[in-house]
Tab-separated table of C-alpha atoms and ligand atoms in Angstrom:
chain	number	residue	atom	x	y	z
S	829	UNK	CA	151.369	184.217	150.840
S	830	UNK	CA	150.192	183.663	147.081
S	831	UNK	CA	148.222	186.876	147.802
S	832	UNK	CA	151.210	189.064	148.672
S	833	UNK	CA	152.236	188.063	145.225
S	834	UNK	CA	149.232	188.715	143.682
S	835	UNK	CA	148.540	192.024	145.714
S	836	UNK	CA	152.268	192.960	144.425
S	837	UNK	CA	151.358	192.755	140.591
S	838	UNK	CA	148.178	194.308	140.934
S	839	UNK	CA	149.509	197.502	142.669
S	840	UNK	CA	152.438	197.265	140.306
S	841	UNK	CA	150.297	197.603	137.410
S	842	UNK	CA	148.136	200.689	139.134
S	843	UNK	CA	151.487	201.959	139.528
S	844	UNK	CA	152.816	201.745	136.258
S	845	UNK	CA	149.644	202.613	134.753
S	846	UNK	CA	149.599	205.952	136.797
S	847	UNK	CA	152.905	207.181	135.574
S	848	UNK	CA	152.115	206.565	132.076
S	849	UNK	CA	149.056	208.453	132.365
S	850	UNK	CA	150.914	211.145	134.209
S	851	UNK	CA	153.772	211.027	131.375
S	852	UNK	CA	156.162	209.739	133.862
S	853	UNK	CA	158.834	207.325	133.027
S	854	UNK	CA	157.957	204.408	134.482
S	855	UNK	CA	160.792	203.789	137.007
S	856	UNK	CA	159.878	207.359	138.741
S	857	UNK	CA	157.733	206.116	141.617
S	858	UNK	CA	158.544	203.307	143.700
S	859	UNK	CA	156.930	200.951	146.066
S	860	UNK	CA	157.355	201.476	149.693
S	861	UNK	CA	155.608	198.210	151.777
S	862	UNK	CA	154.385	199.240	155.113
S	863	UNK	CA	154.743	195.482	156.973
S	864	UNK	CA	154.116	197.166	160.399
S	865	UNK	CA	151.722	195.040	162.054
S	866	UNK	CA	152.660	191.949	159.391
S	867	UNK	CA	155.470	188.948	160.704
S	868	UNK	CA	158.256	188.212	158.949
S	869	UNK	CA	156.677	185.460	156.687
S	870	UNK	CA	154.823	188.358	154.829
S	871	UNK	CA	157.596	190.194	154.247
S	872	UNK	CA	160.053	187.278	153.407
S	873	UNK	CA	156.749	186.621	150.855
S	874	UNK	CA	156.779	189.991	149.011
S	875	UNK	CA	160.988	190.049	149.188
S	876	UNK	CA	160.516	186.859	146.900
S	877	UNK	CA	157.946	188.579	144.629
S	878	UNK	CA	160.515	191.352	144.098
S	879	UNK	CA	159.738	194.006	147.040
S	880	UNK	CA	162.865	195.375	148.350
S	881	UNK	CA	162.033	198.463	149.956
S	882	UNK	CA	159.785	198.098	153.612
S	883	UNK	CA	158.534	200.672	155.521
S	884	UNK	CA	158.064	199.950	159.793
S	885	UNK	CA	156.724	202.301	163.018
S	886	UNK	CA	157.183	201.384	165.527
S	887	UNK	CA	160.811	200.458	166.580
S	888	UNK	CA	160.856	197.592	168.919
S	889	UNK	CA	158.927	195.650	166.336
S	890	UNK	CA	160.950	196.464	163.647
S	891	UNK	CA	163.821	195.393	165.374
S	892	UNK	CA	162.300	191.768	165.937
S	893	UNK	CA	161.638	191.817	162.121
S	894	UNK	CA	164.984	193.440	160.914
S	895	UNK	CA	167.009	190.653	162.619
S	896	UNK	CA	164.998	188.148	162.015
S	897	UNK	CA	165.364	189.001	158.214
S	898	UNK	CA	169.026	189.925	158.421
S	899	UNK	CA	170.243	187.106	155.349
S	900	UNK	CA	167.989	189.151	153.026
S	901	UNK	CA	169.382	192.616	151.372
S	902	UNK	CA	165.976	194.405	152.209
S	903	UNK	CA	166.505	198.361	152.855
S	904	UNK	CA	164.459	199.523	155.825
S	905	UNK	CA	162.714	202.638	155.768
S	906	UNK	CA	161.396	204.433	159.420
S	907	UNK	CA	157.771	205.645	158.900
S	908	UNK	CA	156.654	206.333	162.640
S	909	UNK	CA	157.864	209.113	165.057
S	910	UNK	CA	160.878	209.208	166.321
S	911	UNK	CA	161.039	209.657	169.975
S	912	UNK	CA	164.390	211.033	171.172
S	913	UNK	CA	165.248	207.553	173.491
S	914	UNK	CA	164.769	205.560	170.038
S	915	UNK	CA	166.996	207.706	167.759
S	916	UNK	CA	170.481	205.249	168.192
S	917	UNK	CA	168.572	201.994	166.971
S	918	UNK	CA	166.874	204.034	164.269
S	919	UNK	CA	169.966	205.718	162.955
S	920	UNK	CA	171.799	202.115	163.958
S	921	UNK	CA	169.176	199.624	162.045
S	922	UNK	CA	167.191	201.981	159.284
S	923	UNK	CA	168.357	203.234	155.571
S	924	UNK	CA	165.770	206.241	155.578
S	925	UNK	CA	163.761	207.703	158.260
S	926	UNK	CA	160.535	209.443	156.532
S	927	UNK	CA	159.514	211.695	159.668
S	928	UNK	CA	162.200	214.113	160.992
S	929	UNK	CA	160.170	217.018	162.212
S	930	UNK	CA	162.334	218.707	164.490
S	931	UNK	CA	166.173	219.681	164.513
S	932	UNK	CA	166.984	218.001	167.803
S	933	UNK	CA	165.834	214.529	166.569
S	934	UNK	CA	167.930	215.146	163.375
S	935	UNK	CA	170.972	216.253	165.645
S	936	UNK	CA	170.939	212.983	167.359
S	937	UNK	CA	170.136	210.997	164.193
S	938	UNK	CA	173.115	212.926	162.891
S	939	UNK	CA	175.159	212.150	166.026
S	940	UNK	CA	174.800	208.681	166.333
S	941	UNK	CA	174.439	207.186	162.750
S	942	UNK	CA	177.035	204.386	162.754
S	943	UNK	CA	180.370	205.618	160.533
S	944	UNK	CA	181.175	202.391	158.591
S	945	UNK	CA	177.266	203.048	157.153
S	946	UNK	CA	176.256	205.916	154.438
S	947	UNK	CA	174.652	208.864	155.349
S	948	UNK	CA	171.132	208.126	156.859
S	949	UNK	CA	168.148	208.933	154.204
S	950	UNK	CA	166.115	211.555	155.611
S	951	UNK	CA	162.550	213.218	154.568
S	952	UNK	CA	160.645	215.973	156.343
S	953	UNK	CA	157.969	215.425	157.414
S	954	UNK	CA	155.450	218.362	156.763
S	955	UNK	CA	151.952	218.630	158.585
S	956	UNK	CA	150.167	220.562	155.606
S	957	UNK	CA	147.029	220.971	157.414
S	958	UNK	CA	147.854	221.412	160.855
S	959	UNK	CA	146.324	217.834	162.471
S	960	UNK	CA	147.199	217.991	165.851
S	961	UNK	CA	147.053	214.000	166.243
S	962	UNK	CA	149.917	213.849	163.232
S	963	UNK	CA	153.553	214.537	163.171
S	964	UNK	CA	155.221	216.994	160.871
S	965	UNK	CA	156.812	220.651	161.318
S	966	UNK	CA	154.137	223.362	159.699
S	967	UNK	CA	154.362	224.490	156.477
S	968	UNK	CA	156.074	228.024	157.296
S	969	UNK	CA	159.015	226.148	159.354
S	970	UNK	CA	159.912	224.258	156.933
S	971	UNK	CA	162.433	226.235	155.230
S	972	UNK	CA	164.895	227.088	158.649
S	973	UNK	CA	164.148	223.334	159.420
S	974	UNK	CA	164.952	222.049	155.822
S	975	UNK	CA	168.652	224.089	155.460
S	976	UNK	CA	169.523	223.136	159.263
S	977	UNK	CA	169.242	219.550	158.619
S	978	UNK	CA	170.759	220.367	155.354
S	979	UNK	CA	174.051	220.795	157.214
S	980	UNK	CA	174.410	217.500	158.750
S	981	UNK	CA	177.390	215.357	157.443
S	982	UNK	CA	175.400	212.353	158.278
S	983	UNK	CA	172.290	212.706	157.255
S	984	UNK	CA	170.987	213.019	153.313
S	985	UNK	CA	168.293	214.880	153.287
S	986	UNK	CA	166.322	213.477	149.754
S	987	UNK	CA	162.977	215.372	150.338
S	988	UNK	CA	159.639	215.838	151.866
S	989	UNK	CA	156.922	213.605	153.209
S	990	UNK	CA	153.196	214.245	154.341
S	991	UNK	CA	150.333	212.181	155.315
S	992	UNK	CA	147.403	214.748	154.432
S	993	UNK	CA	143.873	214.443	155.508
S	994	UNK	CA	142.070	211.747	153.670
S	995	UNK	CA	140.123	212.594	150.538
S	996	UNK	CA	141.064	215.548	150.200
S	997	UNK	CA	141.794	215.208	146.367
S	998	UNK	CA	145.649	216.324	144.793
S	999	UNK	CA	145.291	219.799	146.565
S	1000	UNK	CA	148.003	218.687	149.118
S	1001	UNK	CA	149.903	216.240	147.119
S	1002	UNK	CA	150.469	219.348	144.314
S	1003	UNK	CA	151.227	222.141	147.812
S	1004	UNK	CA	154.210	219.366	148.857
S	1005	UNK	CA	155.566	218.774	145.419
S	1006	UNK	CA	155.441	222.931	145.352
S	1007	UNK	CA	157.532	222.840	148.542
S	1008	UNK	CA	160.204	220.349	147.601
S	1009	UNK	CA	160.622	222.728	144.323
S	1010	UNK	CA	161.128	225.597	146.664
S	1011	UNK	CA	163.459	224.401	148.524
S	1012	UNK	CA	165.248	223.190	144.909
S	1013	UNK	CA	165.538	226.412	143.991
S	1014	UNK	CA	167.146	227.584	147.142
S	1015	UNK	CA	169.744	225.250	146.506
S	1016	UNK	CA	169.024	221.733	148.488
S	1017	UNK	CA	169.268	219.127	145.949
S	1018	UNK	CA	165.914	217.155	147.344
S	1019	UNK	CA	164.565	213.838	144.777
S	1020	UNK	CA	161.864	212.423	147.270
S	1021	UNK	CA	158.188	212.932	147.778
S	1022	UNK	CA	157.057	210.351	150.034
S	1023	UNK	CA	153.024	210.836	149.572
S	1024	UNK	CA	150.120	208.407	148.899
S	1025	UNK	CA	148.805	205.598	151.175
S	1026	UNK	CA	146.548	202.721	149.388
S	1027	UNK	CA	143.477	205.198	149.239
S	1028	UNK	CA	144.711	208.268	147.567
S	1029	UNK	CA	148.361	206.718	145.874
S	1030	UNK	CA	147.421	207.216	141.737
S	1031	UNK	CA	146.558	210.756	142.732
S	1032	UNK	CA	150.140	211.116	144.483
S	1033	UNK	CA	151.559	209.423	141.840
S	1034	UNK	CA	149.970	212.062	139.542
S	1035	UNK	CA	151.580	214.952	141.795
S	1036	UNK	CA	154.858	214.023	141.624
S	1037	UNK	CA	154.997	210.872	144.186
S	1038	UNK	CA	158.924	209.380	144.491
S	1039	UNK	CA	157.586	206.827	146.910
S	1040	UNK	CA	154.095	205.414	147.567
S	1041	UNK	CA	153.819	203.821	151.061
S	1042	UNK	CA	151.328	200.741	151.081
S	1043	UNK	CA	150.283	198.418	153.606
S	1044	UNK	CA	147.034	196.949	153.297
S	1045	UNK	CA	146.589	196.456	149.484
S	1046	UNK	CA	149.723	194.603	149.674
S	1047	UNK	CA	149.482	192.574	153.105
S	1048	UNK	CA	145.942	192.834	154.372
S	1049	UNK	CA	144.541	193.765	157.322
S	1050	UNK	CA	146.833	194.374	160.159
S	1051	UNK	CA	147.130	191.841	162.537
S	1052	UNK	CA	149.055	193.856	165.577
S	1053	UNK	CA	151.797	196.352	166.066
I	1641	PLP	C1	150.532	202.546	158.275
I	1641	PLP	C2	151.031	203.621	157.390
I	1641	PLP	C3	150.894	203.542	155.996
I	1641	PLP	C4	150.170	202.413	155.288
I	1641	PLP	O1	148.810	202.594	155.367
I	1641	PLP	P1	147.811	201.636	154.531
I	1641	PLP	O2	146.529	202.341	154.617
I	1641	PLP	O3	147.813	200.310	155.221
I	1641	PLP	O4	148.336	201.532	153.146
I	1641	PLP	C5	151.450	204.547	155.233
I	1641	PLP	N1	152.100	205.592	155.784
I	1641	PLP	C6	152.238	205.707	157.116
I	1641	PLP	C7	152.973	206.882	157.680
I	1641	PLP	C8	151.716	204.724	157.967
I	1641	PLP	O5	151.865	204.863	159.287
């Protein structure tokens, strides 16, 4: 557990170090930690080191981990994809979901998000280069997608999300931040890029990144899902 701590302040500093170089201020990108596959040791280890924010996808074990964790104010963000017979606990148990992709999924998130809780978080999630394995609505239905869930009472939709190829350099980071702006200047008040895994996350940072999303560099290798 001393390396969760350590792993913590090490990616801090990359962070912090990033923005500066990028000229942002230094509060402008924060940590998401992906515990999927980690028990709730881990994350009651990196909660104690400061980590607030943890990202989860698959829902059943998320569950197991959100109520075993329920004394501590962590805020848990949905990272997988949401299947339509898993929308209630998500819009029930999560502050953010990272991966709407479709208007039906949002309708339900919409529909059954608990009303003594705040609107429900939401990013889009956009599949820039067309990977059939991935999840994400392409690039050129993003717009009708983006003012639809726009409309829904309880949902906030704070921005855009991706999970490009690997390696492929800032070209995608830069063509999501472009998007967001877009869809600024068409009125939706969006403040969230979720881009950047522990490969590729200095170069998201350098794009414009609002959240980072890290698993291993912060709890190892995955043990399970
Ligand atoms: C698992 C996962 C991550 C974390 O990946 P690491 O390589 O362990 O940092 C980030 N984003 C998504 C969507 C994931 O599913």
């Amino acid at each position: 557990m001393t390396d969760i701590t350590d792993h913590l302040a090490e990616v801090r500093d990359r962070v912090r170090v990033a923005l500066a170089k990028a000229g942002r201020s230094s509060d402008a990108t924060k940590i998401l930690a992906v515990s999927k596959g980690h028990p709730p040791a881990s994350i009651e280890a990196a909660y104690r080191a400061g980590q607030t924010d943890f990202a989860e996808s698959y829902v059943q074990e998320a569950l197991t981990k959100i109520e075993a964790l329920k004394a501590l104010p962590l805020v848990w963000h949905f990272i997988g994809r949401p299947q339509a017979n898993k929308t209630r606990a998500i819009a029930e148990h999560f502050q953010w979901v990272h991966t709407v992709a479709e208007l039906k999924i949002a309708e339900r998130l919409n529909a059954q998000r608990p009303h003594y809780a705040p609107p429900l978080n939401v990013l889009i999630q956009v599949n820039q280069a067309g990977e059939r394995q991935k999840g994400g609505v392409a690039p050129g239905e993003l717009r009708t997608l983006a003012h639809a869930v726009g409309q829904l009472g309880r949902l906030k939709l704070r921005g855009l999300m991706s999970i490009p190829p690997a390696s492929s350099g800032t070209k995608y980071f830069d063509e999501l931040r472009a998007l967001k702006d877009a869809l600024a200047e068409e009125g939706l008040s969006l403040d969230a890029l979720s881009m950047g895994m522990s490969a590729d996350f200095e170069e998201a940072i350098a794009a414009g990144a609002t959240w980072v999303r890290l698993g291993t560099i912060i709890f190892g290798p995955r043990r399970s899902h």
